[in-house]
PDB file of C-alpha atoms and ligand atoms in Angstrom:
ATOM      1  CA  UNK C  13      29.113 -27.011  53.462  1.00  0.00           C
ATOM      2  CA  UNK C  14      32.658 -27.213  54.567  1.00  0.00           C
ATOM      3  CA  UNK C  15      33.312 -29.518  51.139  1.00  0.00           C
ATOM      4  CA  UNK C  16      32.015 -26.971  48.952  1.00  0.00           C
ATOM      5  CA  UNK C  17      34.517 -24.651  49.644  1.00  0.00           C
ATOM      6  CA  UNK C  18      37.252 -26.340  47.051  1.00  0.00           C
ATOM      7  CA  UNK C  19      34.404 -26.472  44.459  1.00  0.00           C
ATOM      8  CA  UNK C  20      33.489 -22.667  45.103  1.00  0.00           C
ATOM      9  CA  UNK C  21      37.142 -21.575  45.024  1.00  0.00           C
ATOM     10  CA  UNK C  22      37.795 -23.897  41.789  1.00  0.00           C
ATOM     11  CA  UNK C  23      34.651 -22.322  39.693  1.00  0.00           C
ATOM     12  CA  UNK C  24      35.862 -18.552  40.707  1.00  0.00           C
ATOM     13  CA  UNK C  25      39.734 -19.305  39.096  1.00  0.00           C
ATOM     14  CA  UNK C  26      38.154 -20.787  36.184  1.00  0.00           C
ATOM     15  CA  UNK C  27      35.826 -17.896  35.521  1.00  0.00           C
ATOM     16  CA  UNK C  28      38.736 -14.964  35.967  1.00  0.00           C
ATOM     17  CA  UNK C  29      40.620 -17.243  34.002  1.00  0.00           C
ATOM     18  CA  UNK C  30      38.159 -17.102  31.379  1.00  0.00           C
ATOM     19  CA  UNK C  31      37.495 -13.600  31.900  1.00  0.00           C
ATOM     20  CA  UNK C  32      41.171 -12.434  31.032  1.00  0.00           C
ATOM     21  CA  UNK C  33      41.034 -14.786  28.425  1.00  0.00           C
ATOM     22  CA  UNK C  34      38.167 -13.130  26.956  1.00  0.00           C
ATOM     23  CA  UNK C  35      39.570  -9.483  27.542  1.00  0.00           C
ATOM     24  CA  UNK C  36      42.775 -10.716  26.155  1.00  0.00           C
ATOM     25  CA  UNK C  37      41.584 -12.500  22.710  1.00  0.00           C
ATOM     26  CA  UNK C  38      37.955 -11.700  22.116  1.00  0.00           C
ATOM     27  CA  UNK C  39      37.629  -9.430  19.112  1.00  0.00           C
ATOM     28  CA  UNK C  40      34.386  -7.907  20.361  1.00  0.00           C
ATOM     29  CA  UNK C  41      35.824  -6.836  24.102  1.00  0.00           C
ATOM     30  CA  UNK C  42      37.703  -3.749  24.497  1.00  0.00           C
ATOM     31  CA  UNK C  43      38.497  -4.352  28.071  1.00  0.00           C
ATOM     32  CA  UNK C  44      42.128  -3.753  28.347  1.00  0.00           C
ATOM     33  CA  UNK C  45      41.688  -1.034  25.194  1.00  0.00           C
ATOM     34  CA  UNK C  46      39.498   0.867  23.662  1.00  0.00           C
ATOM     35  CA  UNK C  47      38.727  -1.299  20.085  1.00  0.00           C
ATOM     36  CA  UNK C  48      36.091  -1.825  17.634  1.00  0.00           C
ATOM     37  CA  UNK C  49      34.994  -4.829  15.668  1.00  0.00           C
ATOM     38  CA  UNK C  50      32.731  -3.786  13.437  1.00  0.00           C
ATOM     39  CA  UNK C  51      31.579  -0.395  11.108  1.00  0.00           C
ATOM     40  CA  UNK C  52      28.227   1.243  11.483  1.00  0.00           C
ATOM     41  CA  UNK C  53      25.087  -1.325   9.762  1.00  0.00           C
ATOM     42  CA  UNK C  54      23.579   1.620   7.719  1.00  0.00           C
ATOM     43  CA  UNK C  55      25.743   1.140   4.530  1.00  0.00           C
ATOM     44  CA  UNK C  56      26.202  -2.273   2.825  1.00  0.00           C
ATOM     45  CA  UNK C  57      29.797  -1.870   3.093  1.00  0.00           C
ATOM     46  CA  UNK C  58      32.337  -4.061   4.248  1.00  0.00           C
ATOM     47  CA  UNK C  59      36.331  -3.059   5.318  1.00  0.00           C
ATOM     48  CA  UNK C  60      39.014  -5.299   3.650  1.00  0.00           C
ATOM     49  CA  UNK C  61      41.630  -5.415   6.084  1.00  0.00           C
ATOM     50  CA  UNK C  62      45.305  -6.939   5.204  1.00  0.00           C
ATOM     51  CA  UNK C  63      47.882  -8.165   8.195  1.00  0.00           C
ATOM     52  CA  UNK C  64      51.919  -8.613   8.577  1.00  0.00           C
ATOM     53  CA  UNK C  65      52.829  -6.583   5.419  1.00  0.00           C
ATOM     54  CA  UNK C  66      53.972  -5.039   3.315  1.00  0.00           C
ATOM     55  CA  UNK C  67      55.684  -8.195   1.702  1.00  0.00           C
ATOM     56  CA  UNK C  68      57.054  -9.463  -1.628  1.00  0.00           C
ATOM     57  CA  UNK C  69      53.507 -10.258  -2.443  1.00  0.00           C
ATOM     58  CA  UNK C  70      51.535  -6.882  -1.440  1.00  0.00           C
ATOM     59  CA  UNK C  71      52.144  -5.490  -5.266  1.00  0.00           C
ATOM     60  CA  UNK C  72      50.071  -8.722  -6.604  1.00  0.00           C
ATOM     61  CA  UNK C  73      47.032  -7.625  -3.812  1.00  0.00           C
ATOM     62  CA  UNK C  74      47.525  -4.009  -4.886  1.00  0.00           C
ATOM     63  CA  UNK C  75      46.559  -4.727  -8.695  1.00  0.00           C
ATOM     64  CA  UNK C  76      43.556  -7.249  -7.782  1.00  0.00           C
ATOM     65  CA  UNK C  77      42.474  -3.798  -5.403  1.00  0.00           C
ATOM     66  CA  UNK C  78      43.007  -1.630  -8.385  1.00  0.00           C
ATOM     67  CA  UNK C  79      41.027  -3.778 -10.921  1.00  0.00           C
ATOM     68  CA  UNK C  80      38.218  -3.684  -8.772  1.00  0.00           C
ATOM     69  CA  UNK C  81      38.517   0.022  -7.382  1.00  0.00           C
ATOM     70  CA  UNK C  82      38.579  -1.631  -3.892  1.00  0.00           C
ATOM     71  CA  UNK C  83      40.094   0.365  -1.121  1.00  0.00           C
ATOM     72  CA  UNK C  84      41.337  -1.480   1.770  1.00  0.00           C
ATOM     73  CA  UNK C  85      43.308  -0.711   5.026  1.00  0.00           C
ATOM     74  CA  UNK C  86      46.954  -2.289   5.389  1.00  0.00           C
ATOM     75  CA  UNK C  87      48.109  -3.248   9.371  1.00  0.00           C
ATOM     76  CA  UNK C  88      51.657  -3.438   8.508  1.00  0.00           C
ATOM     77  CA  UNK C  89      54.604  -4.128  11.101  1.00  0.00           C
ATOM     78  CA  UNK C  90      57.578  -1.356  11.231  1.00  0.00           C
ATOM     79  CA  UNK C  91      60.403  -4.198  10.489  1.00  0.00           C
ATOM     80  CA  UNK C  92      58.653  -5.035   7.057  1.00  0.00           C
ATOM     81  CA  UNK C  93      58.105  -1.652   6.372  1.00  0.00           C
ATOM     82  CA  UNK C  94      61.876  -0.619   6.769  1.00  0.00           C
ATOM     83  CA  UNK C  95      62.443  -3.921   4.865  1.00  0.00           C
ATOM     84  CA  UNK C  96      60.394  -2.941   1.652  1.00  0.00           C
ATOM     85  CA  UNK C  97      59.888   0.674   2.458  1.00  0.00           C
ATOM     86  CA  UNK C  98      59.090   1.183  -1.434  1.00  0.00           C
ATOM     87  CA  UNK C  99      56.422  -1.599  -0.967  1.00  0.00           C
ATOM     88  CA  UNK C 100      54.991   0.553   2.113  1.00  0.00           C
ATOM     89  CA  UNK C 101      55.207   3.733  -0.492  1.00  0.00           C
ATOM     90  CA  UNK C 102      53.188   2.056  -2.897  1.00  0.00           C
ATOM     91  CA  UNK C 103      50.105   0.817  -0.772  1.00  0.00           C
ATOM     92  CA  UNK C 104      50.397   4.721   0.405  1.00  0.00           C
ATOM     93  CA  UNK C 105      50.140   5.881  -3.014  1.00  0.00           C
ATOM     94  CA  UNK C 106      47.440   3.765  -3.960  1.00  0.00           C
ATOM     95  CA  UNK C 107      45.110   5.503  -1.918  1.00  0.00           C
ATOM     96  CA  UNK C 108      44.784   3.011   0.743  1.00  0.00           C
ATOM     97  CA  UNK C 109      44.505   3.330   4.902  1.00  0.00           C
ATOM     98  CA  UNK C 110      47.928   2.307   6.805  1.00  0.00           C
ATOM     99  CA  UNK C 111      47.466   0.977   9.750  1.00  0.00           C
ATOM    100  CA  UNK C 112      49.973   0.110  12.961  1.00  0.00           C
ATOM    101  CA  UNK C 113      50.655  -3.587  13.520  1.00  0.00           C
ATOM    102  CA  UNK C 114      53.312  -2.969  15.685  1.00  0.00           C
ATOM    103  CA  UNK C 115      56.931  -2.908  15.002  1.00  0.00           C
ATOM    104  CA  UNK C 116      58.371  -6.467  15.268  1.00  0.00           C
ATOM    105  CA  UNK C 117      54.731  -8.910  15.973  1.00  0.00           C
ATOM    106  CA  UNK C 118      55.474  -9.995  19.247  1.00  0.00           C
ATOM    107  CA  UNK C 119      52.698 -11.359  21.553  1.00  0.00           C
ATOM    108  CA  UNK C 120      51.864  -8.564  23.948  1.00  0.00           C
ATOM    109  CA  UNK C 121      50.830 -10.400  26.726  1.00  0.00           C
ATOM    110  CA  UNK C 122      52.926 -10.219  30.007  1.00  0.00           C
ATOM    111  CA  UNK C 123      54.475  -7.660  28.319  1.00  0.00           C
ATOM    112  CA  UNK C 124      55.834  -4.406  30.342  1.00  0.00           C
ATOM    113  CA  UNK C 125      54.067  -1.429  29.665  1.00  0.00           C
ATOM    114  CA  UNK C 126      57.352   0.353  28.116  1.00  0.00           C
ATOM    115  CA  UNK C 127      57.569  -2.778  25.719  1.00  0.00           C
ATOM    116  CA  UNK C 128      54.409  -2.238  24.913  1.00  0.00           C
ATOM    117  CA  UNK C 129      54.418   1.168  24.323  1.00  0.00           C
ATOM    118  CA  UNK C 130      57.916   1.012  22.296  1.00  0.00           C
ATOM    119  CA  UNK C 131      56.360  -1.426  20.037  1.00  0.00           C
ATOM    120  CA  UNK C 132      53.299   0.970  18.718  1.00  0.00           C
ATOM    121  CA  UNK C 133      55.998   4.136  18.904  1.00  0.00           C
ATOM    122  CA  UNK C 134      58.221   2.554  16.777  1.00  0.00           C
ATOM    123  CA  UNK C 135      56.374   1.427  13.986  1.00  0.00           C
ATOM    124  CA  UNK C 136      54.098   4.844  14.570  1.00  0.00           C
ATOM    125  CA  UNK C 137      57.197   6.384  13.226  1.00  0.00           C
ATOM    126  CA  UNK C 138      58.325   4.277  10.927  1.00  0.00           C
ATOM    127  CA  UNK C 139      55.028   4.071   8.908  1.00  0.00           C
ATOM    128  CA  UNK C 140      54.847   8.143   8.731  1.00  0.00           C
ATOM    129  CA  UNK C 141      58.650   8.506   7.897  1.00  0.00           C
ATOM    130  CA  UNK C 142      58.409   6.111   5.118  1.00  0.00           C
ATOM    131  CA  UNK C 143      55.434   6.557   3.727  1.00  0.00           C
ATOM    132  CA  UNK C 144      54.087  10.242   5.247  1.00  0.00           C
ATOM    133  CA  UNK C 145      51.129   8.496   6.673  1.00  0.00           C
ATOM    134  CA  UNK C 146      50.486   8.765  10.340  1.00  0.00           C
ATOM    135  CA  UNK C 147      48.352   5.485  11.124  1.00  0.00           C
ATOM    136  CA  UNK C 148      44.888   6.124  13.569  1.00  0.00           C
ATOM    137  CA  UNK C 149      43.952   2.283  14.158  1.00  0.00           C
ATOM    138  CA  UNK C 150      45.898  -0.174  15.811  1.00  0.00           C
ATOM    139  CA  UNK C 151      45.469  -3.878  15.063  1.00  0.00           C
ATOM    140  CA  UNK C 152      47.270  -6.136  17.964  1.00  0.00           C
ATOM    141  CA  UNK C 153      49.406  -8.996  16.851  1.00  0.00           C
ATOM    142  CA  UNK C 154      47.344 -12.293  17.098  1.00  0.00           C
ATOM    143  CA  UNK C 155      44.311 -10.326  18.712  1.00  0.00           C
ATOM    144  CA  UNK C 156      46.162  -9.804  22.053  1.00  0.00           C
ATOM    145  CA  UNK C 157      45.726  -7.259  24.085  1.00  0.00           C
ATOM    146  CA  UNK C 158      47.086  -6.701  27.318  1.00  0.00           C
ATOM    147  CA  UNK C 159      47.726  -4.299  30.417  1.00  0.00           C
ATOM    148  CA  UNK C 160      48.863  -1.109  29.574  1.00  0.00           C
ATOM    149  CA  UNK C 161      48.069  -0.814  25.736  1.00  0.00           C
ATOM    150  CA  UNK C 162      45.283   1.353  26.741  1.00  0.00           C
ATOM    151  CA  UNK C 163      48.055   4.081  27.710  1.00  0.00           C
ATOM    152  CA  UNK C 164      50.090   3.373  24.689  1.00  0.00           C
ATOM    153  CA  UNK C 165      46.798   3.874  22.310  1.00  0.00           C
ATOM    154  CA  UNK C 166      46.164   7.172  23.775  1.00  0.00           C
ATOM    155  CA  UNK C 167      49.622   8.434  24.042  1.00  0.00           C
ATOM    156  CA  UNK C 168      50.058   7.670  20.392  1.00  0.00           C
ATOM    157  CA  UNK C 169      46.485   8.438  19.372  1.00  0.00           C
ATOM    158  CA  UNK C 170      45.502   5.176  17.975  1.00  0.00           C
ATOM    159  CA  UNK C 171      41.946   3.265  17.963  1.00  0.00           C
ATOM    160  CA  UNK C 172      42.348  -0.195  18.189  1.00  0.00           C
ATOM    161  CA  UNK C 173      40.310  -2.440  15.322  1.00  0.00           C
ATOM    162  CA  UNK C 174      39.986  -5.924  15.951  1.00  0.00           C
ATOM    163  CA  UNK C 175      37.768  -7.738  12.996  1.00  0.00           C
ATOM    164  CA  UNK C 176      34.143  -9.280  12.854  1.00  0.00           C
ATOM    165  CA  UNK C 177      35.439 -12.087  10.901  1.00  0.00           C
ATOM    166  CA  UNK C 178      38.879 -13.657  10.494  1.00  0.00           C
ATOM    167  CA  UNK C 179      39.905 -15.557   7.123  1.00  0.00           C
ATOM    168  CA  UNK C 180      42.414 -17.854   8.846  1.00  0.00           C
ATOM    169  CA  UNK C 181      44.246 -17.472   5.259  1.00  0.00           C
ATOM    170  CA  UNK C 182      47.843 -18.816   7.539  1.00  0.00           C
ATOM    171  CA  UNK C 183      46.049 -21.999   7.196  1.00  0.00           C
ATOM    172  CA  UNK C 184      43.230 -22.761   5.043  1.00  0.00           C
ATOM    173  CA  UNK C 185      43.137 -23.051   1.035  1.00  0.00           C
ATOM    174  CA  UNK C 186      41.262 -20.225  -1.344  1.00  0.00           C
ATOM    175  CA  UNK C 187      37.968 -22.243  -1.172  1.00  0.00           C
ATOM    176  CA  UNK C 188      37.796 -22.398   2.558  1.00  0.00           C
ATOM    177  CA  UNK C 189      39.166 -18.362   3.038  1.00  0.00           C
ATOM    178  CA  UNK C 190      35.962 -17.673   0.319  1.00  0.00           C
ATOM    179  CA  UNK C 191      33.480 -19.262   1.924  1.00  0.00           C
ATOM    180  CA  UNK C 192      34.145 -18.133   5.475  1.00  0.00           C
ATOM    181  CA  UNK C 193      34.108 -14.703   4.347  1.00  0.00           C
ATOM    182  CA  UNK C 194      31.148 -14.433   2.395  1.00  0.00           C
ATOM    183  CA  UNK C 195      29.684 -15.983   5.531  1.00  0.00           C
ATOM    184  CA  UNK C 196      30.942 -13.027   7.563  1.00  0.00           C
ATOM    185  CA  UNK C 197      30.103 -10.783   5.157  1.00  0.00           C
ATOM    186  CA  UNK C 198      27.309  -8.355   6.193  1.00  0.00           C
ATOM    187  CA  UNK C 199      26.991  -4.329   6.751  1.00  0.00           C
ATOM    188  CA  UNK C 200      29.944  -3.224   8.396  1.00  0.00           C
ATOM    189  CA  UNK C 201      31.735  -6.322   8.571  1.00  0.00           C
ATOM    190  CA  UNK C 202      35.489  -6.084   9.069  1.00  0.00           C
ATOM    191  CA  UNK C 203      37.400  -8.840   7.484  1.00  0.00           C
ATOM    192  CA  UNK C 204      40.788  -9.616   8.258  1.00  0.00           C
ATOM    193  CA  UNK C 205      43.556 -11.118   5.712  1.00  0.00           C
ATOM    194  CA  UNK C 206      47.213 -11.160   5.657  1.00  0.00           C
ATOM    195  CA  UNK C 207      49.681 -10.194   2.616  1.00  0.00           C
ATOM    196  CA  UNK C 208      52.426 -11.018   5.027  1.00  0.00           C
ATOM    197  CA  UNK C 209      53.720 -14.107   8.000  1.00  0.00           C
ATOM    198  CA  UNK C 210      54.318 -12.033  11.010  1.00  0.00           C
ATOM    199  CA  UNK C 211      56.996  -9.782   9.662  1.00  0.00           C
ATOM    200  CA  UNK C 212      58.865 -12.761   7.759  1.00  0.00           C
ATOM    201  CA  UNK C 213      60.440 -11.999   4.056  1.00  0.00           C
ATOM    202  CA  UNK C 214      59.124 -13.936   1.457  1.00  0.00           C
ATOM    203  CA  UNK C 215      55.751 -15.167   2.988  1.00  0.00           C
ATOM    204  CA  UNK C 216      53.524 -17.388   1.096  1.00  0.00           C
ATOM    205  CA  UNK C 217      50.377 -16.042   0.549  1.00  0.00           C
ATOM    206  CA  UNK C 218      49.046 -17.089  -2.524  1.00  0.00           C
ATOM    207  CA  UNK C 219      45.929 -18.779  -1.237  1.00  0.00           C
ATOM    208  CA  UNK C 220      44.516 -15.358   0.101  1.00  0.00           C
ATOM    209  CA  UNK C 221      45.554 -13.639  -3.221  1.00  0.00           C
ATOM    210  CA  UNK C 222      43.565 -16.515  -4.746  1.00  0.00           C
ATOM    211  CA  UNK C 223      40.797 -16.006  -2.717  1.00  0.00           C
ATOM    212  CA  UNK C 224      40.632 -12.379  -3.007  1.00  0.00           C
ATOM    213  CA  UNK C 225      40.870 -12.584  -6.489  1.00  0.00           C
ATOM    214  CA  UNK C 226      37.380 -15.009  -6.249  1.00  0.00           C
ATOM    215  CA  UNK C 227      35.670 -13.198  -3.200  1.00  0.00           C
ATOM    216  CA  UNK C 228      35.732  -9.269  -4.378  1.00  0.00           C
ATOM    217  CA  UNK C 229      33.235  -9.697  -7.322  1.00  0.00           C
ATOM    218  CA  UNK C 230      31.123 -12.456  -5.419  1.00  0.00           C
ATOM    219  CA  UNK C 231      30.816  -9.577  -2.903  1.00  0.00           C
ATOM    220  CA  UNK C 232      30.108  -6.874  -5.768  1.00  0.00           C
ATOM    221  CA  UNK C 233      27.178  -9.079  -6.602  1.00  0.00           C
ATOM    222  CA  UNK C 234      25.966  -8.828  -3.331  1.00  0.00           C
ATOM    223  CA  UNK C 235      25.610  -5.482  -3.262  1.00  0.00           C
ATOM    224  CA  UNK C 236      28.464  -4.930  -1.393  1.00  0.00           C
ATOM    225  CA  UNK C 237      31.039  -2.231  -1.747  1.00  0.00           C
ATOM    226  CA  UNK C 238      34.634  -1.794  -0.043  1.00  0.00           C
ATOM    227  CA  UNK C 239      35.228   1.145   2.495  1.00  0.00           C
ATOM    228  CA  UNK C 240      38.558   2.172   4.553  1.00  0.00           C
ATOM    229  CA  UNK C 241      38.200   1.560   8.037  1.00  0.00           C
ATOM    230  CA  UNK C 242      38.169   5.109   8.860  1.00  0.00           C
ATOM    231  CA  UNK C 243      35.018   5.660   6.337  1.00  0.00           C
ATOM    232  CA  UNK C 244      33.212   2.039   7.870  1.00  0.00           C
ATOM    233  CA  UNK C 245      33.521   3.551  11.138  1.00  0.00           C
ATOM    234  CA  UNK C 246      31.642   7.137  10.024  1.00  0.00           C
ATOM    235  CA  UNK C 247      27.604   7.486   9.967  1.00  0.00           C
ATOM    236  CA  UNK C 248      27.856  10.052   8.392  1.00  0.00           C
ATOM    237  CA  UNK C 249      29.482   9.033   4.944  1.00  0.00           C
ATOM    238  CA  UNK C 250      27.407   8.804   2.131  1.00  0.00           C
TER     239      UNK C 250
HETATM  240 ZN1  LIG O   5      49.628 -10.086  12.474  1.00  0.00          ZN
END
């Protein structure tokens, strides 16, 4: 028995390793916050969700929105939006959700609480200063979540919103963002794009304006339509 102990000790680090892991990146676990993944099932509608903006390319994903009446919801970071505050005014005016991405896109984990909670406050008034929108949801850079964002949500009032599918648009071409979305596509899904790099000027994102371009009528034909978060999240719209 005595040997067993090592083994036993060894299999419970790796599973609360794997456990934090999980509360940490999974999009579906709201452990260390409250956070949904996915809209209510009773609608065939799906929530376009963009990343890292606003950038130099968010007018070009603003006019492929328009030409398809598709409203979306916009994370955006509070350095990009005092970098192209005009930009920010824009996706406002459009009629589209604002969202808080946090203020500079660091990685919160073994983060203090007061960094934390400085990063949501910051951008929290940022967004509504510049474009008179006070945001509701809160999407964590990279998917991580970590101690103490649970306090900063609630102080701020935000609802985090992780995704049900991820395009991986940093790294794959149009054809590959396409067909792992229309994959992921399904009653309530909420897909996540970027029209920015993690708060960087000029990023390049011309494979997910590509794809978007492709993907919104493909969706159309499915009998999908487009909803803000905000309206995925309500049974009783419609
Ligand atoms: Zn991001």
């Amino acid at each position: 028995m005595a040997n067993l102990a090592p083994l036993l000790g060894g299999a419970i680090t790796v599973s609360v390793g794997g456990a934090l892991t999980y509360a940490v990146r999974a999009p579906s676990c709201a452990w260390l916050a409250p956070s949904v993944h996915r809209g209510v099932i009773t609608r065939p509608a799906i929530a376009l969700t963009f990343d890292d903006g606003p950038s130099e390319s968010t007018a070009e994903l603003l006019e492929i929105l328009a030409r398809h009446k598709a409203p979306a919801t916009f994370f955006q970071c509070g350095t990009s939006v005092r970098r192209l505050p005009q930009v920010a005014r824009e996706v406002a005016a459009a009629g589209h959700e604002i969202g808080n991405h946090s203020d500079t896109h660091p990685k919160l984990h073994f983060k203090s609480r007061a960094f934390i909670y400085g990063e949501l406050a910051s951008a929290q008034e940022t967004i509504q200063a510049v474009t008179g929108l006070r945001p509701r949801y809160f999407r964590a850079p990279y998917g991580v979540r970590w101690f103490g964002l649970r306090e900063a949500q609630q102080r701020l009032g935000l609802m985090g919103v992780m995704w049900t599918t991820i395009a991986r648009d940093w790294k794959l071409a149009a054809p590959g963002i396409v067909a792992r979305l229309l994959e992921g596509a399904g009653n309530g899904a909420i897909l996540c794009l970027h029209d920015g790099r993690a708060a960087q000027p000029h990023p390049d994102v011309r494979g997910m304006l590509e794809a978007v371009r492709e993907l919104l009528p493909k969706l159309m034909e499915r009998g999908f339509h487009f909803e803000k978060v905000t309206d995925i999240l309500c049974p009783t719209k419609n």
